[in-house]
mmCIF file of C-alpha atoms and ligand atoms in Angstrom:
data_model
loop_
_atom_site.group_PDB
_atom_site.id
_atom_site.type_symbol
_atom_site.label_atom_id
_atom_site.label_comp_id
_atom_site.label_asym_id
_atom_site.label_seq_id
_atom_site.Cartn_x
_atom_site.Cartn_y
_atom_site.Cartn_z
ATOM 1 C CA UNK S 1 -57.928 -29.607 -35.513
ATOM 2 C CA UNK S 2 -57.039 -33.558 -35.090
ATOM 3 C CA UNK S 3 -53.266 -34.609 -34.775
ATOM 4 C CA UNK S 4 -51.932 -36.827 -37.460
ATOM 5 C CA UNK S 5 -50.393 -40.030 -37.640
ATOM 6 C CA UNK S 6 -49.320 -41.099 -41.367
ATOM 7 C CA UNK S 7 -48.968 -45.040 -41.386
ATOM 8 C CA UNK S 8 -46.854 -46.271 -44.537
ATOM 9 C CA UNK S 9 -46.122 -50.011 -45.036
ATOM 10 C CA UNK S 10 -42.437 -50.786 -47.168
ATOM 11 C CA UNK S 11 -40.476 -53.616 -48.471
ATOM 12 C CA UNK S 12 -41.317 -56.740 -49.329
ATOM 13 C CA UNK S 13 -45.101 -57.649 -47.479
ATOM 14 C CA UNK S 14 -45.326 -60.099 -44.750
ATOM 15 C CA UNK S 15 -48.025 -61.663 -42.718
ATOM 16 C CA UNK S 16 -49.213 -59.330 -39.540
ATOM 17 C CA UNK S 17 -48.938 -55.704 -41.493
ATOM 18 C CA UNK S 18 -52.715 -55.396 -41.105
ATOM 19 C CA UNK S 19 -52.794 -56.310 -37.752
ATOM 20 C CA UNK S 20 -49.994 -53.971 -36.899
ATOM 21 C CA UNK S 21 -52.108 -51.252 -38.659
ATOM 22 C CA UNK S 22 -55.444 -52.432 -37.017
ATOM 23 C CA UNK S 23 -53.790 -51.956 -33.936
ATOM 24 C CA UNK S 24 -52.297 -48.848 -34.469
ATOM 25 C CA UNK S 25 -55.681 -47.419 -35.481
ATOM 26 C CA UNK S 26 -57.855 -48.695 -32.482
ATOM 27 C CA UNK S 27 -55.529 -47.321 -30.615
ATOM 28 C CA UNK S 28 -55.420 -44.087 -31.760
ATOM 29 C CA UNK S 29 -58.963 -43.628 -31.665
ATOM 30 C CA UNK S 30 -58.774 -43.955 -27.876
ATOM 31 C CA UNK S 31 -56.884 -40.190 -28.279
ATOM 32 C CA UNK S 32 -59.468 -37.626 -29.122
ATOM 33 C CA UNK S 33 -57.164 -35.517 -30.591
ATOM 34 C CA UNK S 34 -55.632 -37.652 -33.101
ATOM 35 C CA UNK S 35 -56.298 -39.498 -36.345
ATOM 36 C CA UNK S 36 -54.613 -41.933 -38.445
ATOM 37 C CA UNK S 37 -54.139 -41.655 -42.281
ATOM 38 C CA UNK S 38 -52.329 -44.141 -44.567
ATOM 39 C CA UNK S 39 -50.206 -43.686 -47.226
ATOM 40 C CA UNK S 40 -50.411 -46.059 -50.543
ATOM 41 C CA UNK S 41 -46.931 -48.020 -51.425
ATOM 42 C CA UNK S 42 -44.898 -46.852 -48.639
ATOM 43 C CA UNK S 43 -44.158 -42.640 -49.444
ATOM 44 C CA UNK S 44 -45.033 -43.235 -52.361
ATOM 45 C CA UNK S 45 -48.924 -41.756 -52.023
ATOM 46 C CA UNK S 46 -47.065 -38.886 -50.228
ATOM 47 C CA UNK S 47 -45.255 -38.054 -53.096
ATOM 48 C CA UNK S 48 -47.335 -39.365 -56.261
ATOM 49 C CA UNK S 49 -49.355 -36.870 -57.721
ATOM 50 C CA UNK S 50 -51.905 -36.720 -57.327
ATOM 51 C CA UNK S 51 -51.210 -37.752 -53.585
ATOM 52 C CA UNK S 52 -52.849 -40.769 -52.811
ATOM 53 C CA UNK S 53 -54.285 -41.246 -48.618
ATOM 54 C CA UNK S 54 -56.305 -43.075 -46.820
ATOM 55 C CA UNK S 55 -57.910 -41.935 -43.673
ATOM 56 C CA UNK S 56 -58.135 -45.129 -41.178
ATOM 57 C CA UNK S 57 -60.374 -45.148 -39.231
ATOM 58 C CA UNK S 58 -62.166 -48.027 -36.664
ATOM 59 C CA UNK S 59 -64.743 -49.139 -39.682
ATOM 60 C CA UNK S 60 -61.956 -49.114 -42.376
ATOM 61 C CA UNK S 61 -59.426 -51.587 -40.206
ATOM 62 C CA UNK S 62 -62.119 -53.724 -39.019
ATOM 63 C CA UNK S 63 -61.226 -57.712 -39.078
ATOM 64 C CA UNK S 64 -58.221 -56.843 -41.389
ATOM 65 C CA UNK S 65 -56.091 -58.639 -38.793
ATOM 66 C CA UNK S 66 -56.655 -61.767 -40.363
ATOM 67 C CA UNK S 67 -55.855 -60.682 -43.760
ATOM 68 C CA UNK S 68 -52.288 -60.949 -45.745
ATOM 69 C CA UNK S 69 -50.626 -58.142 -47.133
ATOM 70 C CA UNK S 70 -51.331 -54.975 -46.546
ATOM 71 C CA UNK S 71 -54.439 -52.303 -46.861
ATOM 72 C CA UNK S 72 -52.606 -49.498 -47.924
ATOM 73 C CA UNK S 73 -49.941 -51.613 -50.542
ATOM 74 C CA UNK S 74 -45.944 -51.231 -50.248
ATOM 75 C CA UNK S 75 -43.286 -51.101 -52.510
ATOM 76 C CA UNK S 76 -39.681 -52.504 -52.420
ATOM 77 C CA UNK S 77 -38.678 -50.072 -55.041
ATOM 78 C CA UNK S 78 -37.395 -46.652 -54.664
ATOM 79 C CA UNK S 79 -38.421 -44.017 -51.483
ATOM 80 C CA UNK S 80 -37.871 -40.730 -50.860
ATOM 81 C CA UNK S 81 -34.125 -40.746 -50.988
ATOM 82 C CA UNK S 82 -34.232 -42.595 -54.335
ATOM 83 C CA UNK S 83 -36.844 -41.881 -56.617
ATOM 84 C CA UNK S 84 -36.771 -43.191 -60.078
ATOM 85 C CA UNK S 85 -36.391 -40.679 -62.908
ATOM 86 C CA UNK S 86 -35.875 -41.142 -66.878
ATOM 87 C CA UNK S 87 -32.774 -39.411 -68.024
ATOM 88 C CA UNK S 88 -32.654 -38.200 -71.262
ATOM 89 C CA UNK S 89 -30.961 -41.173 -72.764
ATOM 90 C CA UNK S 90 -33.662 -43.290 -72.069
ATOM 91 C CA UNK S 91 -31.674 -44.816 -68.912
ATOM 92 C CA UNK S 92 -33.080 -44.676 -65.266
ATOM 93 C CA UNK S 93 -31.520 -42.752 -62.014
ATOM 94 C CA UNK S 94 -32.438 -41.389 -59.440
ATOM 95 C CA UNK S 95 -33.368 -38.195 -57.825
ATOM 96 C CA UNK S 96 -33.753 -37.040 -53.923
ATOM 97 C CA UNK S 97 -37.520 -36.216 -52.702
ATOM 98 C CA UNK S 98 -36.969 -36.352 -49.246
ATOM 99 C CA UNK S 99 -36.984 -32.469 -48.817
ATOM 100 C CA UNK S 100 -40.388 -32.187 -50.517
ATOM 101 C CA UNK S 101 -41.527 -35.135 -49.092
ATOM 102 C CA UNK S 102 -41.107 -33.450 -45.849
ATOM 103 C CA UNK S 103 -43.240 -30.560 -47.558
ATOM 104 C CA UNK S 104 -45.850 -32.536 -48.312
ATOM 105 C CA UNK S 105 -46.275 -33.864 -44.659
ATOM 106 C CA UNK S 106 -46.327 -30.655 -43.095
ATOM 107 C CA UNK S 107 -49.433 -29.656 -45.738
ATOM 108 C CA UNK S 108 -50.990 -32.581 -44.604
ATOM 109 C CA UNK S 109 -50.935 -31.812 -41.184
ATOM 110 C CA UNK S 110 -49.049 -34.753 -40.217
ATOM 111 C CA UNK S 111 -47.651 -34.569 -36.642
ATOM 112 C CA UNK S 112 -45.760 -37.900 -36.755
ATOM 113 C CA UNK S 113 -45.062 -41.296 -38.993
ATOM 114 C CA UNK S 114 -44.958 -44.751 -38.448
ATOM 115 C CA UNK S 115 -42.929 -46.548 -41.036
ATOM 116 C CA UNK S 116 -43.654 -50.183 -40.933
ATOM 117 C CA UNK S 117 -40.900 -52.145 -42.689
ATOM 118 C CA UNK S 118 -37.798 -54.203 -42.783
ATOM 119 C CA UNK S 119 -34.117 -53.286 -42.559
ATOM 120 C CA UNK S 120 -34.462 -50.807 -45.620
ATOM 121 C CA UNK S 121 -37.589 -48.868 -44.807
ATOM 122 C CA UNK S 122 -35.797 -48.425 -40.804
ATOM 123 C CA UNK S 123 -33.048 -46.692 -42.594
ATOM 124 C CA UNK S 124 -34.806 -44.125 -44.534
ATOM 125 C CA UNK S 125 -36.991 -43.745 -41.616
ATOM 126 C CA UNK S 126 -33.435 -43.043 -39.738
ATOM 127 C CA UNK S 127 -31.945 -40.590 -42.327
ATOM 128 C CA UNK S 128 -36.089 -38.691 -42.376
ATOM 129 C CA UNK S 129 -35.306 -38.496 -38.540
ATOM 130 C CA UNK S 130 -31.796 -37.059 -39.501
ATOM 131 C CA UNK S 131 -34.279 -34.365 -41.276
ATOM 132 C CA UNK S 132 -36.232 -33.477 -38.661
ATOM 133 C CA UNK S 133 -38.977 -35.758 -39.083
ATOM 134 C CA UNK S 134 -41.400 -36.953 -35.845
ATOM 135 C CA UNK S 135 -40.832 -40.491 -37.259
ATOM 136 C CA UNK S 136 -41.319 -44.369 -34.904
ATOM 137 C CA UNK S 137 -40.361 -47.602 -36.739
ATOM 138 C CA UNK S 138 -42.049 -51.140 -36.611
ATOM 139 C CA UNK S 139 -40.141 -53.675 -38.089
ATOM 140 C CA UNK S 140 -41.891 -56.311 -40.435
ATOM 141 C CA UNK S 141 -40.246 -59.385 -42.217
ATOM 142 C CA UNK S 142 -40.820 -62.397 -42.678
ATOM 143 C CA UNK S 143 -36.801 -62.933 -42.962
ATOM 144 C CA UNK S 144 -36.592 -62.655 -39.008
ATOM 145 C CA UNK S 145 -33.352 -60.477 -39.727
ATOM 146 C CA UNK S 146 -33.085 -57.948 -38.030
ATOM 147 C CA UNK S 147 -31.280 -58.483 -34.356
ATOM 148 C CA UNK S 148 -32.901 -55.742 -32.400
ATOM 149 C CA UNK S 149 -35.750 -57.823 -32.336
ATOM 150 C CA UNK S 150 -36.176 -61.712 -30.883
ATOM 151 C CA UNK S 151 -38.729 -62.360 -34.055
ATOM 152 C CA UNK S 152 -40.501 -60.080 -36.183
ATOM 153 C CA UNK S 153 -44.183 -60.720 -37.229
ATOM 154 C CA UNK S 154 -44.325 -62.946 -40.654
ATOM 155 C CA UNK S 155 -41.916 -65.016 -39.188
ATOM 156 C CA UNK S 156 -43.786 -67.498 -37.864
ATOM 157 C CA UNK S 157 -46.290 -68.034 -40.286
ATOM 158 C CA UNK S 158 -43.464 -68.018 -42.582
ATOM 159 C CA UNK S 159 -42.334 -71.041 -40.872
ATOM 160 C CA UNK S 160 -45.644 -72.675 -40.686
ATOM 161 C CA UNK S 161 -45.925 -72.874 -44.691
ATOM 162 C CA UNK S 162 -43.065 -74.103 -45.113
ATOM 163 C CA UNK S 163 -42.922 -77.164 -42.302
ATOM 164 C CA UNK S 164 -46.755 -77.554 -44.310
ATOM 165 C CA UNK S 165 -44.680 -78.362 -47.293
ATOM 166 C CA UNK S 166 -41.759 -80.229 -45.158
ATOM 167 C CA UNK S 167 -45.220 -82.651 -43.985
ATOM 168 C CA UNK S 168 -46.447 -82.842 -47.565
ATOM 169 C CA UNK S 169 -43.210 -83.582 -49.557
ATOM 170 C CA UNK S 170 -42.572 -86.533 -46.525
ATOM 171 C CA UNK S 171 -45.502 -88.697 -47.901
ATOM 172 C CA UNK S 172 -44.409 -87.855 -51.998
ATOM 173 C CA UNK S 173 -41.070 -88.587 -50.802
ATOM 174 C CA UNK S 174 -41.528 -92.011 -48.981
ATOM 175 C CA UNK S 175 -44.061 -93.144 -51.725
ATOM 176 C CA UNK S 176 -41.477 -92.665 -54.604
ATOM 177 C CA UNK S 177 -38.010 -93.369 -52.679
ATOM 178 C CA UNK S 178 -37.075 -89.733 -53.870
ATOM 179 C CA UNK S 179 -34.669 -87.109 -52.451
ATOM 180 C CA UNK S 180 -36.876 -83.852 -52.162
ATOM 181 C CA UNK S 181 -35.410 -80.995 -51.941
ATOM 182 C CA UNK S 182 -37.306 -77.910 -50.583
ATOM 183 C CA UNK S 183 -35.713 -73.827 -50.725
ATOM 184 C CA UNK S 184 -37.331 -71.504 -48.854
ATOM 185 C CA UNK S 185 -36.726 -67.755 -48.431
ATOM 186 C CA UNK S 186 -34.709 -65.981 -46.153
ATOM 187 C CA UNK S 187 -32.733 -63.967 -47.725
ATOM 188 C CA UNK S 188 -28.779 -64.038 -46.344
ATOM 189 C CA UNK S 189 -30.484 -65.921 -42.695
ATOM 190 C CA UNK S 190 -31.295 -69.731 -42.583
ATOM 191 C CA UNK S 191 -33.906 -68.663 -39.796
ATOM 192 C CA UNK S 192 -37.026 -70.031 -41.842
ATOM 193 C CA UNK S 193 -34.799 -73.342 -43.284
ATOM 194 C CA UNK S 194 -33.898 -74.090 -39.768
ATOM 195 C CA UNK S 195 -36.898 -73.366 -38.245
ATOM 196 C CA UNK S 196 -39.130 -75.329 -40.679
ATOM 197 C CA UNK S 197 -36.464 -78.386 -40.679
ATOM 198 C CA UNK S 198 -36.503 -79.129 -37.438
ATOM 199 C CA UNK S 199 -40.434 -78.655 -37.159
ATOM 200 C CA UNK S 200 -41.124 -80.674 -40.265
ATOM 201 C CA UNK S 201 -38.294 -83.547 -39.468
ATOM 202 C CA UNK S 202 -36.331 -82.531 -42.221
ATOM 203 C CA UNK S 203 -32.774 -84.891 -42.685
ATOM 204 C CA UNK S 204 -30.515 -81.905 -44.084
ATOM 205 C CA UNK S 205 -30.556 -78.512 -43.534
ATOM 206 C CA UNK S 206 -28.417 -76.090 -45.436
ATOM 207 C CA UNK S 207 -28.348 -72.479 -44.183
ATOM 208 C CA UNK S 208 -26.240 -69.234 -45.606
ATOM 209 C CA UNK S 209 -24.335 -69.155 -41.789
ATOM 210 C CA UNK S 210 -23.401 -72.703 -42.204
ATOM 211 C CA UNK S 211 -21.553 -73.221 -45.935
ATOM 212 C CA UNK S 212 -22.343 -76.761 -47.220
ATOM 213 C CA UNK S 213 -20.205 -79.468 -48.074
ATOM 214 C CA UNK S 214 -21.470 -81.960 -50.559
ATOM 215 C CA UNK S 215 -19.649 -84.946 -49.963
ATOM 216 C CA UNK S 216 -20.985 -84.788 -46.389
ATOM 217 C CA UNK S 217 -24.817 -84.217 -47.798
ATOM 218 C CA UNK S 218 -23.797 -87.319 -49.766
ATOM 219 C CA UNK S 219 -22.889 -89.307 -47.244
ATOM 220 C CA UNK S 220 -25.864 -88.551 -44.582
ATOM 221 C CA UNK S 221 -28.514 -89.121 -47.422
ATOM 222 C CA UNK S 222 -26.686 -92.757 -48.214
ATOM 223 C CA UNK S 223 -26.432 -93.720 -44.240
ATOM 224 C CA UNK S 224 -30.382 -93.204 -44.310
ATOM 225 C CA UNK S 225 -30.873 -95.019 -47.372
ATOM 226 C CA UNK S 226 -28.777 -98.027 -45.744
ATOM 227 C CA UNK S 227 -30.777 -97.875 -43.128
ATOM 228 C CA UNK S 228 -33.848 -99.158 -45.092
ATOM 229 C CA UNK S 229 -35.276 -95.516 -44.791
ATOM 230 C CA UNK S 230 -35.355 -94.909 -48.730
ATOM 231 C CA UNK S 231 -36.030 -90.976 -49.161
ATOM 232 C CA UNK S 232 -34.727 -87.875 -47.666
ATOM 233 C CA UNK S 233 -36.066 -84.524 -47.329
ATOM 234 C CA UNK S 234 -33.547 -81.383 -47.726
ATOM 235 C CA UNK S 235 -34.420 -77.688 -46.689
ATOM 236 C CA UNK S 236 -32.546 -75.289 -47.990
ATOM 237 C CA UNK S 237 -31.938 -71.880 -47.877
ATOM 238 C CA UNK S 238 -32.447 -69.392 -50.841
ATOM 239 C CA UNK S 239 -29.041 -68.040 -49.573
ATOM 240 C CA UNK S 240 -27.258 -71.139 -48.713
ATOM 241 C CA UNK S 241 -23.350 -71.644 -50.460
ATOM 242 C CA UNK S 242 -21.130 -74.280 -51.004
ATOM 243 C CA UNK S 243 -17.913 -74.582 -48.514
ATOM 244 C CA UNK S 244 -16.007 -73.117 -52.011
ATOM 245 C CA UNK S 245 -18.294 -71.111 -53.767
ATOM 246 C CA UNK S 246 -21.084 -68.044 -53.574
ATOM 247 C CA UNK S 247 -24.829 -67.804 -53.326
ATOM 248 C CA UNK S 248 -27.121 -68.107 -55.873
ATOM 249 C CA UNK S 249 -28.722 -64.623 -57.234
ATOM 250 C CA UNK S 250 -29.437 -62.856 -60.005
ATOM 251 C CA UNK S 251 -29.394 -58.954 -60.569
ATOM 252 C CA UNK S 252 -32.534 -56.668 -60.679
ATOM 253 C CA UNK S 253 -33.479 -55.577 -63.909
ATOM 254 C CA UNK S 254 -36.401 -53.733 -62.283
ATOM 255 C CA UNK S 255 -36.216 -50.376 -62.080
ATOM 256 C CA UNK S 256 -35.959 -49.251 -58.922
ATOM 257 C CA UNK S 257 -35.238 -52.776 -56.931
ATOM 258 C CA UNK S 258 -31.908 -52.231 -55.058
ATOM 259 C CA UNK S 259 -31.867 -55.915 -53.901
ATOM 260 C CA UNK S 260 -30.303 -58.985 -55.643
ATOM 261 C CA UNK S 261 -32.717 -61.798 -56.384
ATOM 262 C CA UNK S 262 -32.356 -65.075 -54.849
ATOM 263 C CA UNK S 263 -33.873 -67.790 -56.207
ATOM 264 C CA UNK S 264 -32.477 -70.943 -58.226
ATOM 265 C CA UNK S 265 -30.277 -72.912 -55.454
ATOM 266 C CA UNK S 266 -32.498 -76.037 -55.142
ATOM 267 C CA UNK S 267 -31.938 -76.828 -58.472
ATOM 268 C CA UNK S 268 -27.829 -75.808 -58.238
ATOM 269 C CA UNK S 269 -28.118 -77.850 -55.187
ATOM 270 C CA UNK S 270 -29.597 -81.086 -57.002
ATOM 271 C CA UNK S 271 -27.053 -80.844 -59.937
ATOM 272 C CA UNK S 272 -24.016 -80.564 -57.401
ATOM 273 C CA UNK S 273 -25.302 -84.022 -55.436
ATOM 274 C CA UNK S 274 -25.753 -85.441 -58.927
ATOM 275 C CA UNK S 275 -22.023 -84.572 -59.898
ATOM 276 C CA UNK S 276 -21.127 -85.329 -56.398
ATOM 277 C CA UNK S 277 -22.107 -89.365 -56.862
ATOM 278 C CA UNK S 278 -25.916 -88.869 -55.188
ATOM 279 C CA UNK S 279 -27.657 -91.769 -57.182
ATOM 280 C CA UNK S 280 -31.045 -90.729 -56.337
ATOM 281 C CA UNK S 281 -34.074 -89.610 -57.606
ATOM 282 C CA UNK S 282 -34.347 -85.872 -56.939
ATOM 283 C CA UNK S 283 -36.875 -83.127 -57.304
ATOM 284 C CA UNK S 284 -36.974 -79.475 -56.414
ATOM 285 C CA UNK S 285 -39.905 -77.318 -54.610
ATOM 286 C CA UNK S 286 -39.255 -73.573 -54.397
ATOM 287 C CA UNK S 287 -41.874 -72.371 -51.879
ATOM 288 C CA UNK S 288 -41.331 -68.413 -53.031
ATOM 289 C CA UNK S 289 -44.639 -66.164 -52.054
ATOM 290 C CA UNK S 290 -46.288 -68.705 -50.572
ATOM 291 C CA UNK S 291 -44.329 -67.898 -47.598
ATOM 292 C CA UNK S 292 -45.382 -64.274 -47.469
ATOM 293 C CA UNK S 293 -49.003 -64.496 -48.437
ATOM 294 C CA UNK S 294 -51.894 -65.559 -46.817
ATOM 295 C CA UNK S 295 -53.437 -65.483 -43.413
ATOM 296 C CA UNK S 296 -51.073 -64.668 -40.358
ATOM 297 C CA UNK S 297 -50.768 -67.479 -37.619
ATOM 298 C CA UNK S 298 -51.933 -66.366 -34.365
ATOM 299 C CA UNK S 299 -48.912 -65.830 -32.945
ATOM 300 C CA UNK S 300 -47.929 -62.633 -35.402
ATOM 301 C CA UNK S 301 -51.021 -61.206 -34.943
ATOM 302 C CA UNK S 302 -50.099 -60.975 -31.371
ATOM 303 C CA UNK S 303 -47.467 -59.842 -32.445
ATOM 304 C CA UNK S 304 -48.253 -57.576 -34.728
ATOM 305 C CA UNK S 305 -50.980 -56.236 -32.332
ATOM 306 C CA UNK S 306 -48.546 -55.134 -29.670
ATOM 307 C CA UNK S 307 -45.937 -53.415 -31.591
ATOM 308 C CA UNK S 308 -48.835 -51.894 -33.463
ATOM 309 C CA UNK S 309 -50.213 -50.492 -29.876
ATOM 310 C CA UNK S 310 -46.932 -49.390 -28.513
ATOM 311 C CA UNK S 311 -45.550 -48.020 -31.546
ATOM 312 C CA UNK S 312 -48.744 -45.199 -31.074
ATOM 313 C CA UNK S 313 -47.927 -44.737 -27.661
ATOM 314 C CA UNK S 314 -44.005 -44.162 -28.488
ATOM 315 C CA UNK S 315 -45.616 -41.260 -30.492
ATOM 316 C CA UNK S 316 -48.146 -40.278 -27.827
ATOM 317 C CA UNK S 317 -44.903 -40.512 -25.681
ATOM 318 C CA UNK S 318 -42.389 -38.690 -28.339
ATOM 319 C CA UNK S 319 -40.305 -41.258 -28.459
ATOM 320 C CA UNK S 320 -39.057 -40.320 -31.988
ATOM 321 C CA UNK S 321 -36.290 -41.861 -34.133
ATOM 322 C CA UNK S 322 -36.959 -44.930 -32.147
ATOM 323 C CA UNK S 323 -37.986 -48.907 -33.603
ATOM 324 C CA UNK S 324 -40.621 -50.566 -31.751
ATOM 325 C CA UNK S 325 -38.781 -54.008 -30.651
ATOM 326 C CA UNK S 326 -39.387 -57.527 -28.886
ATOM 327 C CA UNK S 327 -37.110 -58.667 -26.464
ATOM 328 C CA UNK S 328 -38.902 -61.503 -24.420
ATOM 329 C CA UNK S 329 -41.437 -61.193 -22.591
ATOM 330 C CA UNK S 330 -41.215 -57.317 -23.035
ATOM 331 C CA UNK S 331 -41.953 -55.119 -25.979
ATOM 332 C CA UNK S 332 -39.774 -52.218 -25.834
ATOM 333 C CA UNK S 333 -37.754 -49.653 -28.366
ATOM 334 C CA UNK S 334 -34.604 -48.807 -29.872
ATOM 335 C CA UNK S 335 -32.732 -46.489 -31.699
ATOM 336 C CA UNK S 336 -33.005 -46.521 -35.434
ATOM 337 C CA UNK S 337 -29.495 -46.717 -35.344
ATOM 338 C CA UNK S 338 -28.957 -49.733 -33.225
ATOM 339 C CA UNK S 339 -31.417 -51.088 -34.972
ATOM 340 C CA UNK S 340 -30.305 -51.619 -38.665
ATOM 341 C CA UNK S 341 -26.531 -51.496 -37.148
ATOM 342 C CA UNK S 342 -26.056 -55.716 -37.143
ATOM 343 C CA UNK S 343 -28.031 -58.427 -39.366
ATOM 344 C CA UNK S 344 -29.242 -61.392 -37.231
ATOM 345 C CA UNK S 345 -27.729 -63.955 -38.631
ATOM 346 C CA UNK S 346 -28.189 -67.797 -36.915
ATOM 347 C CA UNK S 347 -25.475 -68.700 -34.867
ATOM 348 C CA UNK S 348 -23.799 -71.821 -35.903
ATOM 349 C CA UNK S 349 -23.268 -72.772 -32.388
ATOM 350 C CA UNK S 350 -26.621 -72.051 -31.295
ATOM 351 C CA UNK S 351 -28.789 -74.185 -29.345
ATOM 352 C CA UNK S 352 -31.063 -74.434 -31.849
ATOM 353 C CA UNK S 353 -28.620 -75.496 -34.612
ATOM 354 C CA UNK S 354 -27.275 -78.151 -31.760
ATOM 355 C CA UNK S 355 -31.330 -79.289 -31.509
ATOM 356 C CA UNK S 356 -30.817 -79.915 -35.554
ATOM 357 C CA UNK S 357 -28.082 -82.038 -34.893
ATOM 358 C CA UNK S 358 -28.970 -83.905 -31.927
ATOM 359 C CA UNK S 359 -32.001 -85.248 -33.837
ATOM 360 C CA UNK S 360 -29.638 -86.308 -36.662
ATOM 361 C CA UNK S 361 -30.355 -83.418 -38.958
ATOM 362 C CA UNK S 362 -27.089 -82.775 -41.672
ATOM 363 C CA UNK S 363 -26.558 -78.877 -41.512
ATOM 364 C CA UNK S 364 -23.993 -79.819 -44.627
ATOM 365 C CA UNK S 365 -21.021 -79.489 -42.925
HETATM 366 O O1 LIG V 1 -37.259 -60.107 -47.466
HETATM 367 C C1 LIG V 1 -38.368 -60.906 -47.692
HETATM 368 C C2 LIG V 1 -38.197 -61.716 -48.943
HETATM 369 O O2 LIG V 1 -39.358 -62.500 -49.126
HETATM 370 C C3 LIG V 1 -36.936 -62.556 -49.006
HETATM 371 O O3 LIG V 1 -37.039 -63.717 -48.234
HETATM 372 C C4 LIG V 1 -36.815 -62.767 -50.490
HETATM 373 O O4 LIG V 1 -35.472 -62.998 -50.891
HETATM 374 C C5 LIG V 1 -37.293 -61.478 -51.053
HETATM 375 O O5 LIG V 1 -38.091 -60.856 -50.066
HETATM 376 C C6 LIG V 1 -38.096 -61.611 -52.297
HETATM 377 O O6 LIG V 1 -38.403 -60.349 -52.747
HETATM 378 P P1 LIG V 1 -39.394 -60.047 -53.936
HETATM 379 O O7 LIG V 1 -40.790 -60.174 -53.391
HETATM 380 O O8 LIG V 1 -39.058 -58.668 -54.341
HETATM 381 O O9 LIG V 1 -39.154 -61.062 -54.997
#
């Protein structure tokens, strides 16, 4: 009988999962011993019932390296150590599967797991190694924040869209004489702001690292109005904050989502340089999925490709409990541990943040 590899794809998607599971696959089938199956939404087609897998094989993965999302779904919403259950009362909380999840993979015949997936997925895939589990990480989002890694896949096509709507807001902008204001995701990292402002030209860029100060925004948009240049374009963050105040979220009333929404600061962000004396036209874009669907840039699926590759030899290898990683020009692993131990946040006094400002972009401070 075959070895098994059980693929599962959680979080939020991002650009490159296919290709990481393309890879993964063509890999495998260079092993005669071992086969790949797929489980639907993360664990959860390990632990629905009935179970729900997908064997992949070379005909199933077959050009889905240029496709968004994901083959075999995800979910940001509970996992093994969390699964949703209906008290009594009507309210929701959560029960423990991780034992019988572990059950269920050992009927299956599965030797090992790759858990594709941001900082949340690598910790249950740390605690299922805890358990015993034969279990490698890739990490996926398009956030770019997690620091064991130089970029993650997503990233860059991320970054892409949103300079793409940077270039088209610049025309809109200059036509009108308006102030445009663009957010983009992130989460609590200004990777894809920054990224995307300096690509795009952007004149102010306000990132979660960097809290903004709105009589400075003020004053940079007027000095380019002076100048005869009579529109500005702003990038900001999802989780950017004022010098005095908090970021902009909302609780999860979905069952099941851990995570605070962001969302909402462009248009906190216009009101604030209306109150602060900006008399300017000003509109808001919120780029939201955008950023996460669609095809992946060639550069992820490189990307993808090779942590999709190594990640089956780490298991060919037994290099268990372990996150595929990029650390330039090498790909190579780390512990699951040292791996969701720090967030990558941007470094204020980064080069790149010093690139923003030598070409005159405000960071709002
Ligand atoms: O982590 C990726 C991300 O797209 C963040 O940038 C964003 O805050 C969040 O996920 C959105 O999550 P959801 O798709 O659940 O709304």
């Amino acid at each position: 009988m075959k070895k098994r590899v059980l693929v599962a794809t959680g979080g939020g998607d991002c650009p490159g999962l296919n290709a990481v599971i393309r890879a993964i696959t063509l890999r495998a089938s260079q092993e005669k011993n071992w086969e790949v199956i797929g489980s639907i939404n993360a664990f959860d087609g390990v632990l629905n019932e009935p179970q729900e897998i997908v064997v992949l094989d070379e005909k199933k993965v077959g050009g889905i390296h240029i496709r968004g999302g994901t083959i075999i779904g995800t979910t940001n919403k509970g996992g093994p150590f969390a699964w949703p259950i209906k008290n009594q009362d009507g309210s929701w909380g959560s029960a423990d599967r991780s034992d019988e999840m572990l059950r269920r993979l050992q009927y299956l015949g599965v030797d090992a797991v790759i858990n594709i997936g941001g900082d949340g997925s690598q910790s249950i895939s740390q605690q299922l190694f805890e358990k015993g589990l034969n279990v490698i990480g890739v990490p996926k989002t398009i956030d770019n924040d997690l620091s064991a890694t130089d970029f993650t896949f997503g990233f860059q096509t991320a970054v892409q869209e949103a300079t793409t709507a940077v270039d088209k807001l610049v025309t809109t902008a200059d036509s009108h004489n308006r102030v445009l204001i663009l957010e983009v995701m992130g989460r609590y990292a200004g990777w894809i702001a920054l990224h995307s402002a300096v690509a795009g030209g952007a004149h102010v860029c306000l990132i979660p690292e960097i809290p903004y100060d709105i009589p400075k925004v003020v004053e940079r948009i007027y000095q380019r109005f002076n100048k005869g240049r009579g529109f500005a374009i702003i990038v900001v963050a999802e989780g950017a904050k004022p010098k005095d105040g908090d970021m902009y979220y909302e609780e999860s009333t979905e069952t099941g989502y851990k995570n605070v929404r962001l969302g909402g600061v462009a248009t906190k962000l216009m009101k604030e340089l209306k109150d602060g004396g900006l008399q300017a036209d000003m509109r808001e874009t919120v780029l939201g999925h955008l950023q996460r669907g669609g095809t992946p840039i060639a550069y992820d699926r490189v990307l993808a490709t090779q942590f999709g590759v190594r990640a089956f030899e780490m298991v060919l290898e037994g290099k268990f409990g372990e996150m595929v990683a990029y650390r330039h020009p090498n790909i190579v692993s780390v512990p699951f541990k040292e791996a969701i131990a720090h967030y990558n946040f941007v470094d204020p006094s980064s080069d790149l943040v010093k690139t923003a400002r030598g070409v005159g972009i405000c960071m709002g401070d």
